Short mmCIF file of C-alpha atoms and ligand atoms in Angstrom, two decimals:
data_model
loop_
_atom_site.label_atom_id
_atom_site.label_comp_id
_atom_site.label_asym_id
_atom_site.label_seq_id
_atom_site.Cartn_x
_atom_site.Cartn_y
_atom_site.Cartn_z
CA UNK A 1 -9.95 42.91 44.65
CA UNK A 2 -12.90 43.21 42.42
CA UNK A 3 -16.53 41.99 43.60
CA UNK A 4 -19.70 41.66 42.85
CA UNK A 5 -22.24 43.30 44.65
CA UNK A 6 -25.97 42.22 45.03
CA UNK A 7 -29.15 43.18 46.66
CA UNK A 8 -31.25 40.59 45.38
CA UNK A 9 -34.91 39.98 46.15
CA UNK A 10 -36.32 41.91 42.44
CA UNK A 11 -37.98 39.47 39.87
CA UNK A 12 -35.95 40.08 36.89
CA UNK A 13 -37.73 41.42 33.65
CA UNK A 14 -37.06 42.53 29.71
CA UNK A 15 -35.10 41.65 26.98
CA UNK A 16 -31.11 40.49 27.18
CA UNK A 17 -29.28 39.75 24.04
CA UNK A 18 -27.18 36.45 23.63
CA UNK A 19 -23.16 36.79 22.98
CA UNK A 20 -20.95 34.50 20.87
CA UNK A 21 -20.30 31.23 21.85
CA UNK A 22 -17.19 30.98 24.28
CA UNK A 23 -16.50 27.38 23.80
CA UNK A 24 -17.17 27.74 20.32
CA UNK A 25 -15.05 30.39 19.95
CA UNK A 26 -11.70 29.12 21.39
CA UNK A 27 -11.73 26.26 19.04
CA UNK A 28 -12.27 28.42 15.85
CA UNK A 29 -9.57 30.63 17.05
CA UNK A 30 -7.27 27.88 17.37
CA UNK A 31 -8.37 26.48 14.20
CA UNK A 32 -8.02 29.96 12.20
CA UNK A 33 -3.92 29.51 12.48
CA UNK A 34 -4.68 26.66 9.97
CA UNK A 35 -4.72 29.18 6.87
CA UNK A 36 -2.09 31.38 5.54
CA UNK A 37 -4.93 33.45 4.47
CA UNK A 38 -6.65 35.94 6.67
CA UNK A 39 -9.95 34.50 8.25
CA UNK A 40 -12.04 36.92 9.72
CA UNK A 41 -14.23 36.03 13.31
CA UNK A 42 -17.73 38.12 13.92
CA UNK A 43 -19.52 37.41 16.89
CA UNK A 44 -17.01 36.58 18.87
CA UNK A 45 -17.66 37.20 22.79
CA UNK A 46 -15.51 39.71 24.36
CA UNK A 47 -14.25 37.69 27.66
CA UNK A 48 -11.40 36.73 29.25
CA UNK A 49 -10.85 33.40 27.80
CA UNK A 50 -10.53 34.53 24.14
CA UNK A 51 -8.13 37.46 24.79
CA UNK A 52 -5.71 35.15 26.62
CA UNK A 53 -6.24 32.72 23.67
CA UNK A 54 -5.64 35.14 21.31
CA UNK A 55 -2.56 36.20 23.95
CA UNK A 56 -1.31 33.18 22.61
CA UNK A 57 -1.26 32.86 19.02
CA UNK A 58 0.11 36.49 19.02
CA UNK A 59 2.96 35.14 21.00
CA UNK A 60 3.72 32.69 18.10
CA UNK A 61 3.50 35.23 15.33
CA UNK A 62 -0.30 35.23 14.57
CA UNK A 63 -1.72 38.53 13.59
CA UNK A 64 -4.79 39.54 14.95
CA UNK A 65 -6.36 42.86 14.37
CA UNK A 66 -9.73 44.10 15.96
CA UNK A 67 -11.66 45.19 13.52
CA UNK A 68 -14.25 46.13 16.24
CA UNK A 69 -15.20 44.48 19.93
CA UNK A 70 -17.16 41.52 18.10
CA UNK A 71 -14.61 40.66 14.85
CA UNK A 72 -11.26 39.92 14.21
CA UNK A 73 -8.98 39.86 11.38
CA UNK A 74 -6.39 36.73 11.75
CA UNK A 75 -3.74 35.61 9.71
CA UNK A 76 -1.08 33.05 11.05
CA UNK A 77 0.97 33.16 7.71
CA UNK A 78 3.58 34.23 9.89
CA UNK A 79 3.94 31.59 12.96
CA UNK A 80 7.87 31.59 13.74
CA UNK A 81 7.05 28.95 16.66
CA UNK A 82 5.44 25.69 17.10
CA UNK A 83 5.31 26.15 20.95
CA UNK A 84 2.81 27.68 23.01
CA UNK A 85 4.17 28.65 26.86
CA UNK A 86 2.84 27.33 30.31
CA UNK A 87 2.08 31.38 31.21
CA UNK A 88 -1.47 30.63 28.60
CA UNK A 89 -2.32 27.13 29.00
CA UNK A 90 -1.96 27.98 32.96
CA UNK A 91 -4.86 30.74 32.27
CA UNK A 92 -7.12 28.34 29.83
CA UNK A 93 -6.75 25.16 29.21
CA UNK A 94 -8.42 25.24 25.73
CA UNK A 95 -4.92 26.68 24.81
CA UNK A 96 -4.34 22.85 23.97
CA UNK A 97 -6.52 23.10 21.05
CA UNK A 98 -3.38 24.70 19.08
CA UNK A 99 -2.01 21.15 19.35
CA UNK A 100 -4.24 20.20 17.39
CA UNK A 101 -4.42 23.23 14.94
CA UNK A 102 -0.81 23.68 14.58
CA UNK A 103 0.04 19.63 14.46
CA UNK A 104 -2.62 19.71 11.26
CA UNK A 105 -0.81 22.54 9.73
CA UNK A 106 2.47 22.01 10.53
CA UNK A 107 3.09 18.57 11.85
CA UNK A 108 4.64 19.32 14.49
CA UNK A 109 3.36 21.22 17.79
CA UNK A 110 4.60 22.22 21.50
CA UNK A 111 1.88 23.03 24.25
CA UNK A 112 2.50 22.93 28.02
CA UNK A 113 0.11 20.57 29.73
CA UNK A 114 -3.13 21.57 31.00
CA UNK A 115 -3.12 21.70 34.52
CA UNK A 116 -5.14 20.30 37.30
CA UNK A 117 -8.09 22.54 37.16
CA UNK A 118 -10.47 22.45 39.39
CA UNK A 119 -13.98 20.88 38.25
CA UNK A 120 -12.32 17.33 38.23
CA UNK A 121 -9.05 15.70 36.93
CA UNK A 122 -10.05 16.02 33.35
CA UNK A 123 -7.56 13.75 31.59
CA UNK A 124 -6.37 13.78 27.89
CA UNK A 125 -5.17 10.63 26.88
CA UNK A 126 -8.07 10.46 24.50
CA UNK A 127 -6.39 13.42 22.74
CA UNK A 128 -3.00 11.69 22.81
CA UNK A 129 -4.39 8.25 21.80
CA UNK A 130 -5.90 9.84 18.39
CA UNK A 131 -2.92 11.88 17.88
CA UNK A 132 -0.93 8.99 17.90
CA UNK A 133 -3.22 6.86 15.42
CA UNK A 134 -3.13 9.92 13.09
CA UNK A 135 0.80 8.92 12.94
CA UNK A 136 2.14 11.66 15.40
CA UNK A 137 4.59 10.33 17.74
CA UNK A 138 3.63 12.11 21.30
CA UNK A 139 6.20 13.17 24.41
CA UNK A 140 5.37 14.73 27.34
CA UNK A 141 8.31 15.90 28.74
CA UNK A 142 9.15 18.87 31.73
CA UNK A 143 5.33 19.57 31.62
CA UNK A 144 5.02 19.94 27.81
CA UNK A 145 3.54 17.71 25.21
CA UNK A 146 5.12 17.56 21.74
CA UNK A 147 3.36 16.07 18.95
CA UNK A 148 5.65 15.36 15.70
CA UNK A 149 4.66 13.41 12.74
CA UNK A 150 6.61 13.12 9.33
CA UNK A 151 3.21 13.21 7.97
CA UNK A 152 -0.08 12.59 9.18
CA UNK A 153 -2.14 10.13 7.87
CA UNK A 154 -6.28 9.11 8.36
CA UNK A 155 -7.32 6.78 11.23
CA UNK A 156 -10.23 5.01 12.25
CA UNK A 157 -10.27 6.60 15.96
CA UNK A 158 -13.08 5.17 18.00
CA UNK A 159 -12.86 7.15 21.93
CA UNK A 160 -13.37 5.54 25.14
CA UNK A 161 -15.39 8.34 26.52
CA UNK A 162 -17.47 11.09 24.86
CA UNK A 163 -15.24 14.03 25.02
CA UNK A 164 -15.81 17.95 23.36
CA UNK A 165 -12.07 18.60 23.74
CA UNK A 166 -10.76 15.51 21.92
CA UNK A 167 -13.19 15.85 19.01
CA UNK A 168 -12.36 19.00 18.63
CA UNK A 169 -8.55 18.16 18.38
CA UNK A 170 -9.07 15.24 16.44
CA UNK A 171 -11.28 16.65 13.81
CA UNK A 172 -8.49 20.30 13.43
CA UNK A 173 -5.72 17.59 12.62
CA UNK A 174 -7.38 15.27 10.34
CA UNK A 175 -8.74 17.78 8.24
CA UNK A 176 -5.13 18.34 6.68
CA UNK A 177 -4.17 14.45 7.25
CA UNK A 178 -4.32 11.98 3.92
CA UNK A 179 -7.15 10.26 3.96
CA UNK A 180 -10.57 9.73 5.58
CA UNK A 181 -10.52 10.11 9.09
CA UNK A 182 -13.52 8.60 11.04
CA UNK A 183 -14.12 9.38 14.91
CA UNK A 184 -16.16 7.19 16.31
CA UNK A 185 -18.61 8.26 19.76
CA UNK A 186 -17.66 12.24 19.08
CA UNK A 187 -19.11 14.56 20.91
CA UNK A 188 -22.54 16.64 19.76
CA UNK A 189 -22.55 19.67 21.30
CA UNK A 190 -23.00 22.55 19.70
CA UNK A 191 -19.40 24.22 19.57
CA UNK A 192 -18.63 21.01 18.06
CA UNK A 193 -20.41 21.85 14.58
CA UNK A 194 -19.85 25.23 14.73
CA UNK A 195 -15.97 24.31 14.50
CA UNK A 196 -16.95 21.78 12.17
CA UNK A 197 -19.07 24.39 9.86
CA UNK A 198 -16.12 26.71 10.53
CA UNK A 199 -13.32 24.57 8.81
CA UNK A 200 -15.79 23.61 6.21
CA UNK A 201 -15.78 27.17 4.90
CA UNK A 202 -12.09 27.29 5.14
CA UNK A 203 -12.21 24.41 2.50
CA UNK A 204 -12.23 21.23 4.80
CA UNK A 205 -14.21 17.70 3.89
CA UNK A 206 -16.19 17.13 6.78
CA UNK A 207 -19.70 15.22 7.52
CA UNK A 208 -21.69 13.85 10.33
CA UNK A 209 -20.58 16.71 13.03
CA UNK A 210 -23.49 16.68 15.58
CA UNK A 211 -23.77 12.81 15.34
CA UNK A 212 -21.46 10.51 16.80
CA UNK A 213 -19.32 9.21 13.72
CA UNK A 214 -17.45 12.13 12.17
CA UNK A 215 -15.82 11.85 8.54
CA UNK A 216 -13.12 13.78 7.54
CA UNK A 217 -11.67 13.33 4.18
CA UNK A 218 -8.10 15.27 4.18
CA UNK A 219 -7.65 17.83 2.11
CA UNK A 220 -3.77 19.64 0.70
CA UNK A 221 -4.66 23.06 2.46
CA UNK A 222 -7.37 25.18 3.66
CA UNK A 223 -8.09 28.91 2.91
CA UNK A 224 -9.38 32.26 4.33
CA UNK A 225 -13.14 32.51 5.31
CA UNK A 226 -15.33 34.83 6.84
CA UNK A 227 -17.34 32.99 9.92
CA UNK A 228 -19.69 34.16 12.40
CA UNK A 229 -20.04 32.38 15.58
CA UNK A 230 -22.85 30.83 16.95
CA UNK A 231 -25.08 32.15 19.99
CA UNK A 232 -23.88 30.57 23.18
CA UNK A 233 -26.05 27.92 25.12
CA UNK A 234 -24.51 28.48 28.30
CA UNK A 235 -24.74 31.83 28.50
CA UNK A 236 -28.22 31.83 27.27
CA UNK A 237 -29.02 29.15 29.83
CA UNK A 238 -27.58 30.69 32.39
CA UNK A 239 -30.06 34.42 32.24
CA UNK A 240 -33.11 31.66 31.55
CA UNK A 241 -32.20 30.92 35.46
CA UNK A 242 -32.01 33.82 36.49
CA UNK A 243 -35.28 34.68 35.15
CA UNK A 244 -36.43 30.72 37.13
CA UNK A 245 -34.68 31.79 40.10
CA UNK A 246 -36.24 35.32 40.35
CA UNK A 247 -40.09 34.44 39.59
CA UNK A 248 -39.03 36.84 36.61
CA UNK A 249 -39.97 37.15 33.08
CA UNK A 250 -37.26 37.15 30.92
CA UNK A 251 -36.94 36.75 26.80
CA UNK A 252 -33.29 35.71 26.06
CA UNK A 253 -32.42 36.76 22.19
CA UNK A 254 -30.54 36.07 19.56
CA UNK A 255 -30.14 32.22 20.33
CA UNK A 256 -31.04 29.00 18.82
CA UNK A 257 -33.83 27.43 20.58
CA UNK A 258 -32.96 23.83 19.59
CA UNK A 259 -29.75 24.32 21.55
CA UNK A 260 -31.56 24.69 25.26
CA UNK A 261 -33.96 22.46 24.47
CA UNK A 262 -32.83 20.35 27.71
CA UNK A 263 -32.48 23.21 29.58
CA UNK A 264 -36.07 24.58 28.64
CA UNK A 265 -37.39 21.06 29.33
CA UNK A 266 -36.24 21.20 32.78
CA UNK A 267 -37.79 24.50 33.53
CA UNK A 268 -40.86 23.71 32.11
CA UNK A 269 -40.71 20.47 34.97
CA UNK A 270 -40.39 23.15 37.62
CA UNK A 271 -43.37 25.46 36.53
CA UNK A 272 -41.96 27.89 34.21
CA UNK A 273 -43.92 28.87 30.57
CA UNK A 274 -41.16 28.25 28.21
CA UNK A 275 -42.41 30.72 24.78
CA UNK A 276 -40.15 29.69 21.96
CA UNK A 277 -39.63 31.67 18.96
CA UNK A 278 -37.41 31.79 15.74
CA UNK A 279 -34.22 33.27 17.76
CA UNK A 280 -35.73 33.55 21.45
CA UNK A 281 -37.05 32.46 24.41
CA UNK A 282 -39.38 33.71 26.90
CA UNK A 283 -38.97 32.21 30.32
CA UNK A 284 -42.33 33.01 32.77
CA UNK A 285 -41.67 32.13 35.94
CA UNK A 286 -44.21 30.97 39.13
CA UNK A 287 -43.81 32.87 42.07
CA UNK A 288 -42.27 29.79 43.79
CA UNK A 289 -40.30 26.64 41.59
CA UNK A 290 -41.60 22.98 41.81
CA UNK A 291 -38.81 20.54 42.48
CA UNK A 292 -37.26 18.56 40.20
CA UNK A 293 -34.51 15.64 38.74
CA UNK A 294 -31.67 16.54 36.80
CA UNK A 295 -28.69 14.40 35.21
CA UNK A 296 -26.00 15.99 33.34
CA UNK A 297 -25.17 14.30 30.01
CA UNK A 298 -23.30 15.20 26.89
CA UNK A 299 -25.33 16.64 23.86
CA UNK A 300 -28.09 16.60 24.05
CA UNK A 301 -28.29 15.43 27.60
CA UNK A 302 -28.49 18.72 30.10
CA UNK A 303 -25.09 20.55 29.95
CA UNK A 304 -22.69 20.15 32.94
CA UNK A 305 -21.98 23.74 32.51
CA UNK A 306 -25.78 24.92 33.63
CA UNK A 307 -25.73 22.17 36.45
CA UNK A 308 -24.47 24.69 39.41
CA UNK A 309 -27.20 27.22 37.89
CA UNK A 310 -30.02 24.39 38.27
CA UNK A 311 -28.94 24.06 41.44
CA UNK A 312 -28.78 27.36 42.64
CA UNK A 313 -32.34 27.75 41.61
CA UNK A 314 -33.40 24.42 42.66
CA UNK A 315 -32.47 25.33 46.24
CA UNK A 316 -35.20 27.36 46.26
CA UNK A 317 -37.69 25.14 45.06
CA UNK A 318 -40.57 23.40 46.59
CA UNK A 319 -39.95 19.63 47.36
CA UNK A 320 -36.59 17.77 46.94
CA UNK A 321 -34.57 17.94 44.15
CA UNK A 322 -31.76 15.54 43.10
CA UNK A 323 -28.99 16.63 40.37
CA UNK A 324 -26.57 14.31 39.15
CA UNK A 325 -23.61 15.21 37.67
CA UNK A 326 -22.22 12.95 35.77
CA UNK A 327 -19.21 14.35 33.57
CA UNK A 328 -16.74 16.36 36.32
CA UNK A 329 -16.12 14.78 39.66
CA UNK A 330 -15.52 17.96 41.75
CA UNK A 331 -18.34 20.34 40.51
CA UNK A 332 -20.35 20.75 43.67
CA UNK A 333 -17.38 23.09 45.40
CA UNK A 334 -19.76 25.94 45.14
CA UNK A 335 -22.61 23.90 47.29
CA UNK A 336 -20.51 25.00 50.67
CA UNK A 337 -21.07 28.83 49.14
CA UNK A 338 -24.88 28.03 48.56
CA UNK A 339 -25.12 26.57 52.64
CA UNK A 340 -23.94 29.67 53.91
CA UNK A 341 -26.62 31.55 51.63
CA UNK A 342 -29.37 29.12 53.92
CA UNK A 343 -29.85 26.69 51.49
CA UNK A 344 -30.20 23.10 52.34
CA UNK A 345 -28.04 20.83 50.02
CA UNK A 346 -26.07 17.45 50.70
CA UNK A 347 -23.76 15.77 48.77
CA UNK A 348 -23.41 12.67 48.30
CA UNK A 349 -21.14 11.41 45.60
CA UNK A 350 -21.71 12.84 42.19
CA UNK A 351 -25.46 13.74 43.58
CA UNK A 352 -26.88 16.80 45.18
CA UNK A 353 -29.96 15.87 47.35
CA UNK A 354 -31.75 19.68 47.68
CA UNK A 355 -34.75 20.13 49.83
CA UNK A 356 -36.08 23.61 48.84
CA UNK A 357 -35.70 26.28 51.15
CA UNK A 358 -38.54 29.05 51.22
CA UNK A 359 -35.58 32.06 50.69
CA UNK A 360 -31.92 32.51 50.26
CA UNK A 361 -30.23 35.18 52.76
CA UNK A 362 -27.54 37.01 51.12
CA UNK A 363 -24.04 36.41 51.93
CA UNK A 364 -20.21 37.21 51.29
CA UNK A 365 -19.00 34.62 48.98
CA UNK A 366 -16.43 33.43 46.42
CA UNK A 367 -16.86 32.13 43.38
CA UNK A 368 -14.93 28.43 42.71
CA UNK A 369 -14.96 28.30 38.91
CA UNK A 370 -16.73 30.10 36.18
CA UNK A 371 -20.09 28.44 36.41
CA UNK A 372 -20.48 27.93 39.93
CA UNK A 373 -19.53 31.56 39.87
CA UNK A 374 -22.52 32.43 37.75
CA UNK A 375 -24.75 29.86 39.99
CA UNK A 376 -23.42 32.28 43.03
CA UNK A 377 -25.31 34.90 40.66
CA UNK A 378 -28.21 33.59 40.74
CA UNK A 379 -28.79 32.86 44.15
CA UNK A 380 -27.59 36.42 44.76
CA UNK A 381 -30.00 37.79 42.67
CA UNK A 382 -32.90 35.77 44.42
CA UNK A 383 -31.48 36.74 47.98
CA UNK A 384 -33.32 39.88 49.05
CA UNK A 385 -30.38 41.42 51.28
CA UNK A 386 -26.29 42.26 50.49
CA UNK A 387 -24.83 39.25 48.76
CA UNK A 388 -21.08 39.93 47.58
CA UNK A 389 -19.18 37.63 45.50
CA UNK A 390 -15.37 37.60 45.14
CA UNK A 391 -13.02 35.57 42.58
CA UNK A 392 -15.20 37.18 39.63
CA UNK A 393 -12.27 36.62 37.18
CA UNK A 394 -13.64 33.21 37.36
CA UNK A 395 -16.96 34.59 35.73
CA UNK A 396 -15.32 36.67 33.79
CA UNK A 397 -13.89 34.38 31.61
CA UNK A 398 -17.03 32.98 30.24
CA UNK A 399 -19.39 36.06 30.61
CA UNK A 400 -18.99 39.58 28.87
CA UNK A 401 -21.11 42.26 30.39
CA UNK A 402 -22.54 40.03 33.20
CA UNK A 403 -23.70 42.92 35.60
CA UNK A 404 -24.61 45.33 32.57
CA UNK A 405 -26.99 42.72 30.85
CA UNK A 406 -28.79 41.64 34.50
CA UNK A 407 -29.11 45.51 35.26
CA UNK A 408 -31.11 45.72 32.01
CA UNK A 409 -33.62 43.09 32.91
CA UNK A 410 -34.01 45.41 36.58
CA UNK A 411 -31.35 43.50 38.62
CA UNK A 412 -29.48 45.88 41.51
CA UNK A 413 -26.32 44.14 41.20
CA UNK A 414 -22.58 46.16 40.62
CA UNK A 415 -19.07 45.63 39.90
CA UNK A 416 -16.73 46.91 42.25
CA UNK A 417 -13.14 47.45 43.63
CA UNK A 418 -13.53 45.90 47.01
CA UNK A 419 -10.36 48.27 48.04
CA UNK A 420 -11.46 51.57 46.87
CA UNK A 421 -15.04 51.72 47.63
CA UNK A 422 -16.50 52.25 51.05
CA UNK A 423 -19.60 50.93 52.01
CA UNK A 424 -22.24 48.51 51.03
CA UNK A 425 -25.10 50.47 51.44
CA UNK A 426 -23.78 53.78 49.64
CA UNK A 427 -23.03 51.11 46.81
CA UNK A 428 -26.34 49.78 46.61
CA UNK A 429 -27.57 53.62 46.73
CA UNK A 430 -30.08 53.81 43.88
C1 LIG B 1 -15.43 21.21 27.40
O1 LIG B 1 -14.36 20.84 28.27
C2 LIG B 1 -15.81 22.61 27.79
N1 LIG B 1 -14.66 23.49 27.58
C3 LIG B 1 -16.28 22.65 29.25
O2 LIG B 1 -16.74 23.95 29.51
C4 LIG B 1 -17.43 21.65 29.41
O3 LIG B 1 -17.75 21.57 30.79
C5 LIG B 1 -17.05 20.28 28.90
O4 LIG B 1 -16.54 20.36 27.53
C6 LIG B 1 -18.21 19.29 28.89
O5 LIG B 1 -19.24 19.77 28.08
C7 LIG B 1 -14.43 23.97 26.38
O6 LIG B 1 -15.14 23.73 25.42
C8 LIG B 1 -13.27 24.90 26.25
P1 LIG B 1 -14.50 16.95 27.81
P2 LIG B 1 -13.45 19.57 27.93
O7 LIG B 1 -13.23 16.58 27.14
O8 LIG B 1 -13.32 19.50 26.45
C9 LIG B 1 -13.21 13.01 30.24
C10 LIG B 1 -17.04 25.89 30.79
O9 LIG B 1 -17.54 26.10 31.93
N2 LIG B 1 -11.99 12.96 29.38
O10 LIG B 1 -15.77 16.89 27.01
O11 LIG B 1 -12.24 19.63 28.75
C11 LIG B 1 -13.22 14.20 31.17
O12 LIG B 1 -12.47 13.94 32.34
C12 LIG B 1 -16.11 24.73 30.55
O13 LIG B 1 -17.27 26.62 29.81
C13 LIG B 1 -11.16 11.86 29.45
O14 LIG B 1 -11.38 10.92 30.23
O15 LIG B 1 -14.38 18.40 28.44
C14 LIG B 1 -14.70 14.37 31.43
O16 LIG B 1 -15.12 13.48 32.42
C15 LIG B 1 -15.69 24.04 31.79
N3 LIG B 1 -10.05 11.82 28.64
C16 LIG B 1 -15.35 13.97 30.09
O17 LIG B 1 -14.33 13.22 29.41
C17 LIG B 1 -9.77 12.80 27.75
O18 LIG B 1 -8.75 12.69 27.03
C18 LIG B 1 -15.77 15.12 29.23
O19 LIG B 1 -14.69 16.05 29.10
C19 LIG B 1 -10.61 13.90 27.68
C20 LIG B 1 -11.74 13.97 28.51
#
């Protein structure tokens, strides 16, 4: 069983450099099966998520050569199958964005549902309502949903609820549909126009992505492109609390300032000197966090994915903090984690009521899900004593390097084989 191993207590210092967008990136994957051409990826991020993701299109006939650790070569002129197994969409559930892809291509596509996973119920009848007003006719049947259309054709799709996964769908389909498309209350974030910017270049019509009314005019086919991914927000977010958490000074590169602007807002709120430049930014921290309010929103709203981070580093703060999340209904499972740590945190509803604590104490803990996993970071990091953490696949998905990059910046943190290693303090030898 791998681990995480911690011995917190060091502010954390220096430079760390900014990966490719994850969330970006499995929707452009997906999407690059759209071409018979090859497409070539750069800057994509080197986790967990994409490999299984890529696990997947190879198991329909997609090529995919590494050209190195960041760039791929793709070319999907090859698919024999319009299904995609339970064994990927078990892994990741962004494997559903091939319904989209491969319904826009070939209309027609096979994709086990997306099981209950565990930051809320997270439905997708928004996905299968637009589907269905593009002209597919939609089955789920033995845990798969099929999608089957002579021929799609443009709709005027308006969803109930502002959702990344839908858009993304939506807007991969109705690219090769006849007709202009219009999706009313899309989401903003980021990933969203990258995908959009990404299909562009592959030949597709489409305008207003990053405002809530996309257009897509349909085009006959799209074609090969070169496309380098965007920094990622999350990731980016995530090291600017760690820097928060630690009373560090960190500059996080290679990212695009506008993109954490809610994130940097909140920081500043607490007492850190936010120093923005072109591509980076320079988080200062005080020696001890002022308290504040948080409410998780879609784009630009503060991300759900950076509320267990907040949180962690809000617990540590001076005065009482509330967070509100208002997007997942079960993503406080790591607070339980966080108690054991010494923090003082209470749930009520979709609201965390935190009354700073002067110090974290480390602890043996387990991460829930990928971001509560990197929250469990954090508060490790700020912990001056042996924190381990367990279930890392979880953070693994989402973060490449995690332990390399916060050595950089001075952290004493280290991967390890719980079953082959002896003891924590020879570990922690340094
Ligand atoms: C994406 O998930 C991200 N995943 C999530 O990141 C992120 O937390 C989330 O967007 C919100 O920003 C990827 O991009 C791969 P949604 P997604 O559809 O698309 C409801 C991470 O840590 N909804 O925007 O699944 C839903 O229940 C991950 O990197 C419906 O009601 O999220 C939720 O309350 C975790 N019906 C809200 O919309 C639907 O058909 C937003 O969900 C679809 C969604």
């Amino acid at each position: 069983m791998e681990q995480y191993i911690i011995k917190g207590g060091v502010p954390l210092t220096g430079d760390v450099t900014i990966g490719g967008a994850k969330n970006a990136a499995l929707a452009i994957l997906a999407a690059s099966v759209m071409t018979d051409d090859t497409v070539v990826i750069e800057n994509l991020p080197d986790v967990n998520d994409t490999k299984v993701l890529l696990n997947a299109m190879e198991s329909v006939g997609v090529l995919v050569k590494h050209e190195d650790r960041h760039t791929v070569h793709i070319n999907a002129a090859q698919i024999h199958s319009v299904t995609i197994h339970t064994e990927y969409i078990k892994k990741i559930r962004a494997s559903y964005y091939m319904l989209g892809a491969l319904l826009g291509k070939y209309n027609e596509a096979c994709v086990a549902l997306p099981g209950g996973c565990n930051i809320g119920m997270r439905p997708i009848d928004q996905h299968i309502k637009g589907f269905q007003a593009l002209g597919a006719e939609v089955n789920l049947e033995r845990g798969m949903i099929t999608a089957k259309a002579e021929k799609l054709h443009a709709a005027h799709i308006y969803l109930d609820v502002v959702t990344v996964g839908a858009t993304i769908n939506l807007m991969m389909a109705a690219c090769l549909a006849e007709g202009r498309t219009i999706i009313e209350n899309a989401a903003k974030e980021p990933h969203v126009v990258d995908l959009a910017n990404f299909l562009s270049s592959m030949g597709a019509n489409i305008k207003g992505a990053g405002t809530d009314v996309i257009r897509i005019n349909g085009v006959e086919r799209l074609h090969g492109t070169e496309y380098s991914i965007i920094p990622d927000q999350i990731e980016a977010g995530s090291f600017m609390l760690c820097g928060a958490a630690t009373g560090g000074d960190i500059t996080v590169n290679n990212v695009i300032p506008k993109h954490l602007e809610s994130i940097s807002a909140k920081l500043r709120e607490t007492g850190c000197e936010i120093i923005e430049s072109d591509d980076a930014v320079r988080v200062k921290a005080p020696d001890r966090l002022r308290h504040t309010h948080v409410k998780t929103l879609p784009y630009p709203g503060f991300p759900t994915d950076m509320q267990p981070q907040i949180v962690a580093a809000l617990g540590l703060a001076d005065g009482t903090s509330i967070v509100t999340e208002s997007i997942f209904e079960n993503r406080f499972r790591y607070v339980p984690e966080l108690l054991k740590m010494g923090a003082n945190i209470n749930i009520e509803g979709g609201t965390a009521i935190i009354e700073g604590v002067r110090g974290y104490s480390g602890a043996d803990l387990s991460a829930p899900d990928l971001r509560a996993g990197a929250a469990l970071v954090i508060a490790g990091l700020a912990a001056p004593d042996i924190t381990t953490i367990d279930s890392i696949n979880y953070i693994e998905r989402g973060y490449e390097d995690f332990p390399e990059k916060l050595k950089h910046l001075g952290a004493r943190i280290r991967k390890i084989d719980a079953e082959k290693e002896e003891t924590r303090a020879h570990l922690l030898a340094v």
